[in-house]
Amino acid sequence: MPESYTEPSGPTPPLIRPARRSDGEALGELTRDAWSPLHSVQPRPTPPYAPFYDEQHEPEHYLVAEADGEVVGFIRLVPATSLACNSHVRQIQGLEVAEAARGRGVARALLHAAYDASRRQGATRITLRVLGHNVPARALYAAEGFAVEGVLPGEFLLDGAHVDDVLMGRTLLDR
């Protein structure tokens, strides 16, 4: 190998860390910028914007992805229910990646961090819901081992069209 040879380098992998209360403004901005009827059942956010965190959405529910010191994504991970008999299940209730960071492995890194966090919390299973027309997200989840476990046909009326709510899940024991 010549002395001037350097290893090719791709994009720096994102840093995944627990969210902090101080991330609220950046996460709110990311959510507003990433809003799309492809993945949101809520109307497009309009000013004045509500705080990102509230009583039901606390920092401890989130993992954040940073790239080059900027927040570029997050995943919300919570117990599926408050029932003791269901305490082995965690549910993903939101995954957002900034447009500029898409295609760089941020969503996959967030998912892997969510699996690890879920296992540390004693979970053996993880679930999520995804809109039927969100083909990119469904493909990512399928590639990550999630299986369709149920479909609520036409559950949402978005932009005048009925959209399925797809329930997906996977075990955390095999990886």
Coordinates of C-alpha atoms in Angstrom, one line a residue:
M1 CA 0.0 0.0 0.0
P2 CA 1.4 3.5 -0.8
E3 CA 2.2 5.7 2.1
S4 CA -0.4 8.3 1.1
Y5 CA -3.2 5.8 1.1
T6 CA -6.1 6.6 3.4
E7 CA -9.2 4.5 4.1
P8 CA -12.2 5.7 2.2
S9 CA -14.7 7.2 4.6
G10 CA -18.4 7.6 4.3
P11 CA -20.7 9.8 6.4
T12 CA -19.9 9.8 10.1
P13 CA -22.4 7.5 11.8
P14 CA -24.9 9.4 14.0
L15 CA -24.4 9.6 17.7
I16 CA -27.5 8.2 19.4
R17 CA -28.1 9.5 22.9
P18 CA -31.0 9.9 25.4
A19 CA -33.0 13.1 24.8
R20 CA -32.5 16.1 27.1
R21 CA -35.1 18.7 28.0
S22 CA -32.9 21.2 26.2
D23 CA -33.5 19.3 22.9
G24 CA -37.2 20.3 22.9
E25 CA -36.9 23.3 20.5
A26 CA -34.7 21.4 18.0
L27 CA -37.0 18.3 18.1
G28 CA -40.1 20.5 17.6
E29 CA -38.5 22.2 14.6
L30 CA -37.4 18.8 13.2
T31 CA -41.0 17.5 13.5
R32 CA -42.5 20.5 11.9
D33 CA -40.0 20.4 9.0
A34 CA -40.4 16.7 8.5
W35 CA -44.3 16.7 8.7
S36 CA -45.9 14.8 5.9
P37 CA -49.3 13.1 5.3
L38 CA -47.2 10.1 4.4
H39 CA -46.5 9.4 8.1
S40 CA -48.6 11.8 10.2
V41 CA -52.3 11.6 11.1
Q42 CA -52.1 15.0 12.7
P43 CA -52.8 18.2 10.7
R44 CA -49.8 20.2 9.6
P45 CA -48.5 22.2 12.6
T46 CA -49.2 25.9 12.5
P47 CA -48.0 28.7 14.9
P48 CA -48.2 29.2 17.7
Y49 CA -46.4 25.9 18.2
A50 CA -47.0 23.8 21.3
P51 CA -43.9 22.8 23.3
F52 CA -42.4 19.5 22.0
Y53 CA -42.4 18.0 25.5
D54 CA -45.6 17.8 27.6
E55 CA -46.9 15.5 30.4
Q56 CA -47.3 12.6 28.0
H57 CA -44.1 13.2 26.0
E58 CA -41.2 13.5 28.4
P59 CA -37.5 13.5 27.4
E60 CA -37.0 10.0 28.9
H61 CA -39.3 8.6 26.1
Y62 CA -36.9 9.7 23.4
L63 CA -33.6 8.8 21.9
V64 CA -32.0 11.5 19.7
A65 CA -29.6 11.2 16.7
E66 CA -26.9 13.8 16.3
A67 CA -24.7 14.3 13.3
D68 CA -22.0 16.9 13.3
G69 CA -23.5 18.4 16.5
E70 CA -26.9 18.8 15.0
V71 CA -30.1 16.9 16.0
V72 CA -31.1 15.0 12.9
G73 CA -33.6 12.5 14.2
F74 CA -35.4 10.9 17.1
I75 CA -37.3 7.8 18.1
R76 CA -40.0 7.7 20.8
L77 CA -40.0 4.5 22.8
V78 CA -42.5 3.8 25.5
P79 CA -44.1 0.8 27.3
A80 CA -47.0 -0.5 25.1
T81 CA -49.4 -0.2 28.0
S82 CA -49.3 0.3 31.8
L83 CA -50.4 -3.3 32.5
A84 CA -47.9 -5.6 34.3
C85 CA -48.8 -8.5 32.1
N86 CA -47.6 -6.4 29.1
S87 CA -44.4 -5.0 30.6
H88 CA -42.2 -7.1 28.3
V89 CA -43.3 -5.0 25.3
R90 CA -42.0 -1.6 24.2
Q91 CA -43.7 0.4 21.5
I92 CA -42.2 2.8 19.0
Q93 CA -44.5 5.8 18.9
G94 CA -42.6 8.0 16.5
L95 CA -39.5 8.0 14.3
E96 CA -38.4 11.1 12.5
V97 CA -35.3 11.9 10.5
A98 CA -34.5 15.3 9.1
E99 CA -34.7 15.4 5.3
A100 CA -31.0 16.3 4.9
A101 CA -30.0 13.2 6.9
R102 CA -32.2 10.6 5.1
G103 CA -30.4 7.8 3.4
R104 CA -27.5 7.9 5.8
G105 CA -28.5 5.1 8.2
V106 CA -30.0 7.4 10.9
A107 CA -33.4 5.6 11.1
R108 CA -31.7 2.2 11.3
A109 CA -29.3 3.5 14.0
L110 CA -32.2 4.8 16.0
L111 CA -34.0 1.5 15.7
H112 CA -31.0 -0.5 16.9
A113 CA -30.6 1.9 19.8
A114 CA -34.3 1.4 20.6
Y115 CA -33.8 -2.4 20.6
D116 CA -30.9 -2.1 23.0
A117 CA -32.8 0.3 25.3
S118 CA -35.8 -2.0 25.3
R119 CA -33.7 -5.0 26.2
R120 CA -32.1 -3.0 29.1
Q121 CA -35.6 -2.3 30.3
G122 CA -36.4 -6.0 30.3
A123 CA -38.5 -6.1 27.1
T124 CA -38.5 -9.1 24.8
R125 CA -40.8 -7.6 22.1
I126 CA -41.2 -4.3 20.3
T127 CA -44.2 -3.1 18.3
L128 CA -45.2 -0.1 16.2
R129 CA -47.9 1.3 14.0
V130 CA -47.3 2.6 10.5
L131 CA -49.6 4.1 7.8
G132 CA -50.3 1.6 5.0
H133 CA -49.2 4.0 2.3
N134 CA -45.8 4.7 3.9
V135 CA -43.9 2.3 1.7
P136 CA -40.4 3.5 2.7
A137 CA -41.0 3.1 6.4
R138 CA -42.7 -0.3 5.9
A139 CA -39.7 -1.5 3.9
L140 CA -37.3 -0.4 6.6
Y141 CA -39.3 -2.1 9.3
A142 CA -39.6 -5.3 7.3
A143 CA -35.8 -5.3 6.6
E144 CA -35.3 -4.9 10.4
G145 CA -37.4 -8.0 11.1
F146 CA -40.7 -6.5 11.9
A147 CA -43.7 -8.5 10.6
V148 CA -47.2 -7.2 9.9
E149 CA -49.3 -8.5 12.7
G150 CA -52.6 -6.7 11.9
V151 CA -54.2 -4.2 9.6
L152 CA -57.0 -1.8 10.5
P153 CA -58.3 -1.1 7.0
G154 CA -59.2 2.5 6.2
E155 CA -58.6 3.5 9.8
F156 CA -57.7 7.1 8.9
L157 CA -59.1 9.6 6.4
L158 CA -56.1 11.6 5.2
D159 CA -56.4 14.1 2.3
G160 CA -59.7 12.6 1.3
A161 CA -58.4 9.0 1.1
H162 CA -58.8 6.2 3.5
V163 CA -55.5 4.9 4.8
D164 CA -54.8 1.6 6.6
D165 CA -53.2 1.5 10.0
V166 CA -50.6 -1.3 9.9
L167 CA -49.5 -3.0 13.2
M168 CA -46.0 -4.5 13.1
G169 CA -43.9 -6.2 15.7
R170 CA -40.8 -8.3 16.3
T171 CA -39.0 -10.2 19.0
L172 CA -36.0 -8.8 20.7
L173 CA -34.7 -12.3 21.6
D174 CA -33.1 -13.3 18.3
R175 CA -30.7 -10.4 17.7

